[in-house]
Short mmCIF file of C-alpha atoms in Angstrom, two decimals:
data_model
loop_
_atom_site.label_atom_id
_atom_site.label_comp_id
_atom_site.label_asym_id
_atom_site.label_seq_id
_atom_site.Cartn_x
_atom_site.Cartn_y
_atom_site.Cartn_z
CA MET A 1 56.20 -58.92 -131.32
CA SER A 2 56.67 -62.55 -132.18
CA LEU A 3 54.60 -63.33 -135.22
CA SER A 4 53.05 -66.26 -133.35
CA GLN A 5 51.72 -63.97 -130.61
CA THR A 6 48.32 -62.30 -130.70
CA ALA A 7 48.78 -59.63 -128.02
CA PRO A 8 50.67 -56.43 -128.95
CA PRO A 9 53.83 -55.53 -127.06
CA ALA A 10 53.91 -52.78 -124.46
CA ASP A 11 53.75 -49.41 -126.19
CA PRO A 12 55.84 -46.64 -124.59
CA THR A 13 53.27 -44.07 -125.68
CA ALA A 14 50.18 -46.04 -124.66
CA ASP A 15 49.52 -43.88 -121.61
CA ALA A 16 49.23 -40.78 -123.77
CA ARG A 17 45.88 -39.47 -124.98
CA PRO A 18 44.62 -41.48 -127.98
CA ALA A 19 44.53 -39.76 -131.36
CA ALA A 20 40.96 -40.29 -132.63
CA ALA A 21 40.99 -43.94 -131.56
CA THR A 22 38.91 -46.27 -133.71
CA SER A 23 38.11 -49.96 -133.76
CA PRO A 24 40.50 -51.65 -136.17
CA SER A 25 39.15 -52.69 -139.55
CA SER A 26 40.39 -55.87 -141.18
CA VAL A 27 42.53 -56.06 -144.29
CA THR A 28 40.15 -58.66 -145.65
CA SER A 29 37.12 -56.39 -145.32
CA LEU A 30 38.90 -53.46 -146.99
CA LEU A 31 39.98 -55.62 -149.91
CA GLN A 32 36.45 -56.97 -150.18
CA ASP A 33 35.22 -53.36 -150.53
CA ILE A 34 37.23 -52.97 -153.75
CA SER A 35 36.99 -56.53 -155.04
CA THR A 36 34.69 -55.63 -157.94
CA ILE A 37 36.74 -52.65 -159.18
CA GLY A 38 38.71 -53.31 -162.34
CA ARG A 39 37.77 -56.96 -162.81
CA ASP A 40 38.95 -58.15 -166.22
CA THR A 41 36.36 -60.47 -167.72
CA SER A 42 38.51 -61.38 -170.72
CA ARG A 43 41.92 -61.97 -169.08
CA GLY A 44 40.70 -62.87 -165.62
CA GLY A 45 41.98 -61.10 -162.51
CA TYR A 46 42.19 -57.32 -162.50
CA SER A 47 43.28 -54.67 -164.99
CA ARG A 48 43.78 -51.33 -163.25
CA PRO A 49 46.12 -49.18 -165.36
CA VAL A 50 47.04 -45.77 -163.99
CA PHE A 51 44.37 -43.07 -164.46
CA SER A 52 41.87 -45.62 -165.77
CA THR A 53 38.35 -45.54 -164.34
CA ALA A 54 39.25 -48.50 -162.13
CA GLU A 55 42.45 -46.99 -160.75
CA THR A 56 40.75 -43.62 -160.22
CA ASP A 57 37.95 -45.34 -158.30
CA LEU A 58 40.58 -47.01 -156.10
CA ARG A 59 42.34 -43.71 -155.48
CA ASN A 60 39.03 -42.14 -154.43
CA TRP A 61 38.37 -45.13 -152.17
CA PHE A 62 41.72 -44.63 -150.46
CA ILE A 63 41.16 -40.89 -150.01
CA GLU A 64 37.79 -41.59 -148.41
CA GLN A 65 39.22 -44.29 -146.13
CA ALA A 66 42.13 -42.10 -145.04
CA GLY A 67 39.75 -39.25 -144.30
CA ARG A 68 37.66 -41.51 -142.08
CA ARG A 69 40.77 -42.07 -139.99
CA GLY A 70 41.37 -38.37 -139.53
CA LEU A 71 44.41 -38.32 -141.79
CA ASP A 72 45.30 -35.18 -143.73
CA VAL A 73 45.12 -36.21 -147.40
CA ALA A 74 46.56 -34.47 -150.45
CA THR A 75 47.64 -35.45 -153.96
CA ASP A 76 50.93 -33.95 -155.12
CA HIS A 77 51.87 -32.77 -158.61
CA ASN A 78 53.30 -36.22 -159.47
CA GLY A 79 49.99 -37.92 -158.69
CA ILE A 80 51.21 -39.43 -155.41
CA ILE A 81 48.58 -39.44 -152.66
CA TRP A 82 49.87 -38.60 -149.18
CA ALA A 83 47.80 -39.25 -146.04
CA TRP A 84 49.40 -37.73 -142.93
CA TRP A 85 49.04 -38.57 -139.25
CA ASP A 86 50.77 -35.61 -137.64
CA THR A 87 52.43 -35.24 -134.27
CA SER A 88 51.12 -32.78 -131.71
CA ALA A 89 53.78 -30.34 -132.94
CA GLY A 90 52.44 -30.60 -136.48
CA THR A 91 55.91 -30.49 -138.00
CA ARG A 92 56.41 -32.85 -140.93
CA ARG A 93 60.01 -33.91 -140.70
CA ASP A 94 61.74 -37.30 -140.32
CA ALA A 95 58.43 -38.99 -141.09
CA VAL A 96 57.81 -42.72 -140.99
CA VAL A 97 56.19 -43.60 -144.31
CA THR A 98 54.41 -46.71 -145.52
CA GLY A 99 52.15 -47.53 -148.45
CA SER A 100 52.26 -49.07 -151.90
CA HIS A 101 50.31 -48.74 -155.18
CA LEU A 102 46.83 -49.42 -156.58
CA ASP A 103 47.51 -49.93 -160.30
CA SER A 104 47.99 -53.42 -161.74
CA VAL A 105 49.43 -55.34 -164.63
CA PRO A 106 46.88 -56.51 -167.23
CA GLY A 107 44.96 -59.40 -165.71
CA GLY A 108 46.86 -59.14 -162.43
CA GLY A 109 46.06 -60.49 -159.00
CA GLU A 110 44.02 -59.02 -156.18
CA TYR A 111 46.84 -58.32 -153.74
CA ASP A 112 49.78 -56.82 -155.66
CA GLY A 113 49.67 -53.23 -154.47
CA PRO A 114 46.29 -53.02 -152.71
CA LEU A 115 47.44 -55.37 -149.92
CA GLY A 116 50.08 -52.84 -148.86
CA VAL A 117 47.63 -49.93 -149.01
CA ALA A 118 44.88 -51.74 -147.08
CA SER A 119 47.41 -53.00 -144.51
CA ALA A 120 48.65 -49.44 -143.96
CA LEU A 121 45.11 -48.26 -143.21
CA VAL A 122 44.55 -51.14 -140.80
CA ALA A 123 47.92 -50.50 -139.15
CA VAL A 124 46.74 -46.96 -138.40
CA ASP A 125 43.56 -48.39 -136.88
CA ILE A 126 45.61 -50.75 -134.71
CA LEU A 127 47.94 -48.01 -133.50
CA LYS A 128 45.08 -45.68 -132.66
CA ALA A 129 43.27 -48.48 -130.82
CA ARG A 130 46.45 -48.98 -128.77
CA GLY A 131 46.37 -45.30 -127.87
CA LEU A 132 49.62 -44.42 -129.63
CA ARG A 133 50.53 -40.75 -129.97
CA PRO A 134 53.22 -40.42 -132.64
CA ARG A 135 56.55 -38.86 -131.77
CA ARG A 136 57.34 -38.95 -135.47
CA PRO A 137 54.72 -38.13 -138.11
CA LEU A 138 53.35 -41.02 -140.14
CA ALA A 139 52.40 -40.85 -143.81
CA ILE A 140 50.73 -43.38 -146.08
CA ALA A 141 51.81 -42.94 -149.69
CA VAL A 142 49.99 -44.31 -152.74
CA PHE A 143 52.26 -44.24 -155.79
CA PRO A 144 50.87 -44.13 -159.36
CA GLU A 145 52.01 -46.33 -162.27
CA GLU A 146 54.16 -48.65 -160.17
CA GLU A 147 53.67 -51.49 -162.64
CA GLY A 148 54.41 -49.38 -165.71
CA SER A 149 51.63 -51.25 -167.50
CA ARG A 150 50.24 -48.17 -169.26
CA PHE A 151 53.26 -45.97 -170.01
CA GLY A 152 56.07 -48.51 -169.95
CA VAL A 153 58.12 -47.09 -167.06
CA ALA A 154 57.81 -48.96 -163.78
CA CYS A 155 57.62 -46.94 -160.55
CA LEU A 156 56.87 -43.80 -162.54
CA GLY A 157 55.57 -41.81 -159.57
CA SER A 158 58.51 -42.53 -157.27
CA ARG A 159 60.98 -41.93 -160.11
CA LEU A 160 59.46 -38.51 -160.70
CA LEU A 161 59.45 -37.71 -156.97
CA THR A 162 63.14 -38.53 -156.60
CA GLY A 163 64.26 -36.90 -159.86
CA GLU A 164 65.30 -40.23 -161.37
CA LEU A 165 63.08 -39.68 -164.41
CA ASP A 166 63.35 -36.61 -166.61
CA PRO A 167 59.96 -34.86 -166.54
CA ASP A 168 60.13 -34.01 -170.24
CA LYS A 169 60.60 -37.70 -171.03
CA ALA A 170 57.70 -38.56 -168.73
CA ARG A 171 55.40 -36.05 -170.39
CA ARG A 172 56.15 -37.60 -173.80
CA LEU A 173 55.50 -41.21 -172.74
CA LYS A 174 52.65 -42.80 -174.70
CA ASP A 175 50.23 -45.56 -173.81
CA PRO A 176 49.23 -48.28 -176.33
CA ASP A 177 46.47 -46.01 -177.66
CA GLY A 178 48.89 -43.17 -178.38
CA ASN A 179 47.83 -40.96 -175.46
CA THR A 180 50.71 -39.08 -173.83
CA PHE A 181 51.24 -39.15 -170.09
CA ALA A 182 50.92 -35.36 -170.09
CA ASP A 183 47.47 -35.47 -171.70
CA VAL A 184 46.21 -38.31 -169.51
CA ALA A 185 47.49 -36.65 -166.34
CA ALA A 186 45.85 -33.36 -167.33
CA ALA A 187 42.55 -35.12 -168.00
CA ASN A 188 42.74 -36.47 -164.44
CA GLY A 189 43.28 -33.16 -162.73
CA GLN A 190 47.10 -33.07 -162.70
CA ASP A 191 49.11 -30.19 -164.17
CA PRO A 192 51.77 -31.97 -166.28
CA ARG A 193 53.91 -28.82 -166.27
CA LEU A 194 54.57 -29.35 -162.56
CA ILE A 195 55.69 -32.98 -162.55
CA GLY A 196 59.27 -33.76 -161.54
CA ALA A 197 61.64 -33.91 -158.60
CA ASP A 198 60.07 -32.91 -155.29
CA TYR A 199 62.97 -32.43 -152.90
CA LYS A 200 60.80 -30.57 -150.39
CA THR A 201 58.69 -33.68 -149.86
CA LEU A 202 61.73 -35.95 -149.84
CA GLN A 203 63.22 -33.89 -147.03
CA GLN A 204 60.13 -34.62 -144.93
CA LEU A 205 60.63 -38.38 -145.17
CA GLY A 206 62.72 -40.27 -142.65
CA VAL A 207 62.16 -43.94 -143.55
CA PHE A 208 59.89 -45.91 -145.88
CA VAL A 209 58.53 -49.38 -145.09
CA GLU A 210 56.51 -51.02 -147.86
CA LEU A 211 54.39 -54.09 -147.18
CA HIS A 212 53.75 -56.30 -150.21
CA VAL A 213 52.48 -59.74 -151.10
CA GLU A 214 55.44 -62.06 -151.58
CA GLN A 215 55.89 -62.81 -155.27
CA GLY A 216 57.45 -66.22 -154.77
CA ARG A 217 57.47 -69.22 -152.42
CA GLY A 218 60.03 -68.24 -149.79
CA LEU A 219 57.53 -67.90 -146.94
CA VAL A 220 55.63 -71.00 -148.01
CA ASP A 221 58.78 -73.09 -147.75
CA LEU A 222 59.68 -71.47 -144.41
CA ASN A 223 56.12 -71.84 -143.04
CA GLN A 224 56.09 -68.20 -141.90
CA PRO A 225 53.44 -65.52 -142.52
CA VAL A 226 55.69 -62.43 -142.79
CA ALA A 227 59.29 -61.72 -143.80
CA VAL A 228 61.61 -58.72 -143.78
CA GLY A 229 63.05 -57.81 -147.20
CA SER A 230 66.78 -57.72 -147.85
CA SER A 231 67.23 -56.76 -151.51
CA ILE A 232 65.65 -56.39 -154.96
CA LEU A 233 67.21 -57.92 -158.06
CA GLY A 234 68.46 -55.47 -160.66
CA HIS A 235 66.04 -55.31 -163.54
CA GLY A 236 65.13 -53.35 -166.62
CA ARG A 237 62.93 -53.16 -169.68
CA TRP A 238 64.09 -52.96 -173.28
CA LYS A 239 62.14 -52.48 -176.50
CA LEU A 240 63.32 -54.44 -179.53
CA SER A 241 62.02 -53.25 -182.92
CA ILE A 242 62.45 -55.62 -185.86
CA SER A 243 61.87 -53.96 -189.22
CA GLY A 244 60.99 -55.89 -192.38
CA GLN A 245 58.83 -55.37 -195.45
CA GLY A 246 55.07 -55.27 -195.20
CA ASN A 247 53.29 -57.10 -197.98
CA HIS A 248 50.30 -59.18 -199.02
CA ALA A 249 49.94 -62.58 -197.35
CA GLY A 250 48.49 -64.18 -200.47
CA THR A 251 50.59 -62.73 -203.28
CA THR A 252 54.06 -62.70 -201.73
CA LEU A 253 56.04 -65.89 -202.32
CA MET A 254 57.72 -67.39 -199.27
CA ALA A 255 61.14 -66.93 -200.83
CA ASP A 256 60.49 -63.22 -201.40
CA ARG A 257 59.56 -62.32 -197.86
CA LYS A 258 61.30 -60.11 -195.31
CA ASP A 259 59.06 -61.11 -192.45
CA PRO A 260 59.89 -59.55 -189.06
CA MET A 261 57.48 -61.92 -187.33
CA ILE A 262 59.62 -64.91 -188.24
CA ALA A 263 62.71 -63.07 -187.01
CA ALA A 264 60.86 -62.19 -183.80
CA ALA A 265 59.98 -65.83 -183.19
CA LYS A 266 63.61 -66.89 -183.55
CA ILE A 267 64.77 -64.05 -181.33
CA MET A 268 62.30 -64.89 -178.56
CA VAL A 269 63.50 -68.48 -178.41
CA ASN A 270 67.09 -67.25 -178.37
CA ILE A 271 66.32 -64.86 -175.48
CA ARG A 272 65.20 -67.81 -173.39
CA ASP A 273 68.21 -69.90 -174.39
CA THR A 274 70.65 -67.05 -173.77
CA ALA A 275 69.23 -66.30 -170.30
CA ARG A 276 69.66 -69.95 -169.33
CA LYS A 277 73.42 -69.57 -169.77
CA TYR A 278 73.56 -67.07 -166.89
CA ARG A 279 72.96 -68.47 -163.41
CA ASP A 280 70.05 -66.75 -161.60
CA ALA A 281 69.12 -64.70 -164.69
CA ARG A 282 65.56 -64.06 -165.81
CA ALA A 283 64.60 -62.82 -169.28
CA THR A 284 60.99 -62.52 -170.38
CA VAL A 285 59.14 -61.37 -173.48
CA GLY A 286 55.67 -60.55 -172.22
CA ARG A 287 54.41 -58.29 -174.98
CA VAL A 288 54.63 -58.52 -178.79
CA GLN A 289 53.07 -56.01 -181.17
CA PRO A 290 53.10 -56.53 -184.95
CA VAL A 291 52.53 -53.52 -187.22
CA PRO A 292 50.01 -53.18 -188.78
CA GLY A 293 48.67 -56.37 -187.20
CA GLY A 294 46.34 -57.75 -189.87
CA THR A 295 45.69 -61.48 -190.28
CA ASN A 296 46.30 -61.37 -194.05
CA VAL A 297 49.22 -58.96 -193.87
CA ILE A 298 52.96 -59.61 -193.58
CA ALA A 299 54.05 -57.24 -190.83
CA SER A 300 56.31 -54.33 -191.69
CA ARG A 301 57.59 -54.17 -188.11
CA VAL A 302 57.36 -56.15 -184.91
CA ASP A 303 57.99 -54.55 -181.53
CA LEU A 304 58.62 -56.71 -178.50
CA TRP A 305 59.41 -55.80 -174.93
CA ILE A 306 62.02 -57.66 -172.88
CA ASP A 307 62.26 -57.79 -169.09
CA VAL A 308 65.73 -58.82 -167.84
CA ARG A 309 66.74 -59.38 -164.20
CA HIS A 310 69.82 -60.54 -162.30
CA PRO A 311 71.31 -59.81 -158.85
CA ASP A 312 74.60 -58.72 -160.46
CA ASP A 313 74.15 -55.60 -162.59
CA SER A 314 77.18 -56.46 -164.74
CA VAL A 315 75.55 -59.78 -165.63
CA THR A 316 72.33 -57.97 -166.55
CA ALA A 317 74.33 -55.73 -168.88
CA ALA A 318 76.16 -58.68 -170.44
CA LEU A 319 72.92 -60.59 -170.97
CA VAL A 320 71.22 -57.63 -172.63
CA GLU A 321 74.23 -57.07 -174.87
CA ALA A 322 74.15 -60.73 -175.94
CA ILE A 323 70.42 -60.52 -176.64
CA GLY A 324 70.94 -57.43 -178.80
CA LEU A 325 73.80 -58.94 -180.83
CA ASN A 326 71.93 -62.18 -181.39
CA ALA A 327 68.84 -60.25 -182.46
CA GLN A 328 70.84 -58.54 -185.19
CA VAL A 329 71.96 -61.93 -186.52
CA PHE A 330 68.50 -63.52 -186.52
CA ALA A 331 66.93 -60.43 -188.07
CA ALA A 332 69.52 -60.38 -190.86
CA GLU A 333 68.78 -64.02 -191.66
CA GLU A 334 65.25 -62.93 -192.59
CA GLY A 335 66.34 -59.80 -194.46
CA CYS A 336 65.29 -57.59 -191.54
CA GLY A 337 66.92 -55.11 -189.20
CA ALA A 338 66.77 -54.89 -185.41
CA SER A 339 67.26 -52.07 -182.91
CA LEU A 340 67.27 -52.37 -179.12
CA THR A 341 66.50 -49.43 -176.83
CA MET A 342 66.34 -49.26 -173.04
CA GLU A 343 63.11 -48.02 -171.50
CA SER A 344 63.98 -48.35 -167.81
CA LEU A 345 66.74 -49.76 -165.63
CA SER A 346 66.91 -50.27 -161.88
CA PRO A 347 70.15 -51.58 -160.37
CA THR A 348 70.16 -54.20 -157.63
CA VAL A 349 68.99 -52.62 -154.37
CA HIS A 350 70.14 -53.67 -150.91
CA PHE A 351 67.79 -52.22 -148.33
CA ASP A 352 69.21 -50.14 -145.50
CA GLY A 353 70.97 -52.52 -143.12
CA GLY A 354 70.22 -50.54 -139.97
CA LEU A 355 66.52 -50.28 -140.76
CA ARG A 356 66.38 -53.97 -141.72
CA ASP A 357 67.97 -54.95 -138.41
CA ARG A 358 65.59 -52.68 -136.50
CA LEU A 359 62.63 -54.40 -138.14
CA LYS A 360 64.07 -57.78 -137.19
CA GLU A 361 64.19 -56.58 -133.56
CA LEU A 362 60.60 -55.35 -133.75
CA LEU A 363 59.41 -58.56 -135.44
CA PRO A 364 61.18 -61.44 -133.69
CA GLY A 365 61.19 -64.63 -135.71
CA ALA A 366 60.53 -62.99 -139.06
CA PRO A 367 62.89 -64.41 -141.71
CA VAL A 368 64.81 -62.23 -144.16
CA LEU A 369 64.17 -62.71 -147.88
CA ASP A 370 65.17 -61.04 -151.13
CA THR A 371 62.84 -60.52 -154.10
CA GLY A 372 63.06 -60.56 -157.86
CA ALA A 373 60.26 -58.00 -158.21
CA GLY A 374 60.69 -54.24 -158.43
CA HIS A 375 58.99 -51.84 -155.99
CA ASP A 376 58.79 -48.14 -155.19
CA ALA A 377 60.84 -48.94 -152.08
CA GLY A 378 63.70 -49.81 -154.42
CA VAL A 379 63.55 -46.41 -156.10
CA LEU A 380 63.39 -44.55 -152.80
CA ALA A 381 66.28 -46.59 -151.37
CA SER A 382 68.97 -44.32 -152.85
CA HIS A 383 67.39 -41.28 -151.17
CA ILE A 384 66.10 -42.43 -147.75
CA PRO A 385 66.41 -45.62 -145.69
CA THR A 386 63.85 -48.11 -146.98
CA ALA A 387 62.67 -51.59 -146.03
CA MET A 388 60.02 -54.08 -147.04
CA LEU A 389 57.75 -56.61 -145.39
CA PHE A 390 56.47 -59.56 -147.41
CA VAL A 391 53.25 -61.47 -146.66
CA ARG A 392 52.96 -65.15 -147.51
CA ASN A 393 51.47 -66.12 -150.86
CA PRO A 394 50.57 -69.84 -150.72
CA THR A 395 50.49 -70.20 -154.51
CA GLY A 396 53.85 -68.49 -155.02
CA ILE A 397 52.27 -66.92 -158.13
CA SER A 398 51.97 -63.21 -158.80
CA HIS A 399 50.98 -60.94 -161.70
CA SER A 400 48.23 -63.50 -162.24
CA PRO A 401 44.69 -64.20 -161.02
CA ASP A 402 46.20 -67.14 -159.08
CA GLU A 403 47.95 -64.77 -156.68
CA LEU A 404 46.64 -65.36 -153.15
CA VAL A 405 46.93 -64.26 -149.54
CA GLU A 406 44.99 -66.14 -146.87
CA ASP A 407 42.86 -63.97 -144.59
CA TRP A 408 44.82 -64.79 -141.43
CA ASP A 409 48.12 -63.99 -143.14
CA ALA A 410 46.76 -60.65 -144.33
CA GLU A 411 45.81 -59.74 -140.77
CA ALA A 412 49.18 -60.97 -139.43
CA GLY A 413 50.86 -58.72 -141.98
CA ALA A 414 48.92 -55.68 -140.79
CA VAL A 415 49.81 -56.40 -137.15
CA ALA A 416 53.47 -56.81 -138.12
CA LEU A 417 53.36 -53.51 -139.99
CA ALA A 418 51.72 -51.80 -137.01
CA ASP A 419 54.41 -53.17 -134.68
CA ALA A 420 57.13 -51.96 -137.03
CA LEU A 421 55.60 -48.51 -137.40
CA ALA A 422 55.03 -48.18 -133.64
CA GLY A 423 58.66 -48.92 -132.94
CA LEU A 424 59.88 -46.45 -135.54
CA MET A 425 57.39 -43.71 -134.62
CA GLY A 426 58.34 -43.90 -130.96
CA GLU A 427 62.07 -43.44 -131.42
CA ALA A 428 63.63 -40.65 -129.39
CA ARG A 429 65.20 -38.80 -132.30
CA ALA A 430 61.74 -37.98 -133.63
CA ILE A 431 59.68 -34.86 -133.10
CA GLY A 432 56.57 -34.42 -131.00
#
C-alpha cells in the first residue's frame, strides 16, 4: 500500500477462515511494556547485554507475547528464538521470516532491536485481523548478541546459525569480566556443546525481512516514514594492544617511561586523521582499557577496539593496514610495541535485488536507502534472500539515548511490514 494510505490493500486470502484473529496491538504499547527493563542510570538509555537479567527478561517477554498470538515458540541451540505461524499443511519450508534482536550497546537507545521485534508481533496481529491464512509459513526470529557488546562479535547468533563463526572460537569468547560464552550460555539453559551451524533450520527459510530504526537522517531529509534497504557498508572490529612497562606514577621519571597510554593517545588521533583521507570511511575507537587501570600506576598495556567501515572492502582493508603500520610507529616512539588483531569482519552486503524490488512494489512510494550499520540481515544475506525496512528516526542518532521513533512512524512501520509479509506469504510458489 502507499505509505500515505490508512486502509490495507485487498488481500487475496482474506476470504479464507481467519487464523486466531485478534485485535491489533500497537508498537508503542508493546515498547511501553518493556520501557523499564535494562534502564542504565549511570550512562542513560538502556544496557541490555546478551544473557543479562535485562535481556533475559526481554526474551521471556517476547516468548509470552508470541504465545498469546498462538505462535509455536522454541529456542534453538544457538539461543535464537523462533516463533512460527504455520500453514494449514504444517510444513515448514520456504518460510517468510522477520524479526530482529533485543540486546543493546551500553547506554543504547530504546528502539535499536526492540522496534523490529515489536513491529513483527504487531504485523502478525494486523494480518490475523485481516483474516489472512498463510500460504507460506511465517517465523519471527529473535537473534542474540547482535550488538556484540558483551562478547565482542557482532551478530553472534546469526553467525553461528549460518556457520560463519567457528563454534570453538565462540565458546572461548570472553566478556569484560572474564566469563566465557560457553559458561554464560550454559548458565542460561543453553548447551554450549551444541552451538554451531544449523543447516536444517536454514533450509526452512525462504526470505528474511528485518525492520529496524534508521540509524541516520535519510528518511528525515526525504520526509518519509519508511524506506526499503539496499545495502550495508562493509565493517569490522579490530583489537589493538599496546604494550609498555608498568611502573609507579610517583617514582618513575618522565624520561624513563614506556607509557602505552601516551602511545594510545597518539594512535587514536592518528586513526581519525587517517580515516579522513579515505572518502566515505568511518573509523571509531569506542572502548579503551588500560591494564591494570590504577590512577597512580603507569599502565603496562592498553587495549583499544577499533570499528572501521567503508562501502568498498578493499578500502576498508587499506585503511586498517595503514592504521596498523602507523600504530607501530607511534608505539615505538614511546618505547612500546603494538599488535593488531581482527575480531570480526563483514563485507559490504547488497540485499537481494529481486526481493528489494518486490518490497518496492508492495510499498509504493517507499524510498530506497543504504545503511552504515550492521544487522543480522547482512549475515543471512549470503545464505537466503534478505531485505530490510527502515523506520524514520527524527534525531538521526542511534546507539544513544537520543535515538527516537515517533509513535505514528512506529505504527506506519508495522503496517508496512504487514503489507510486505502479506505479499510474500501469499505468493503462489509457497506451500499451504
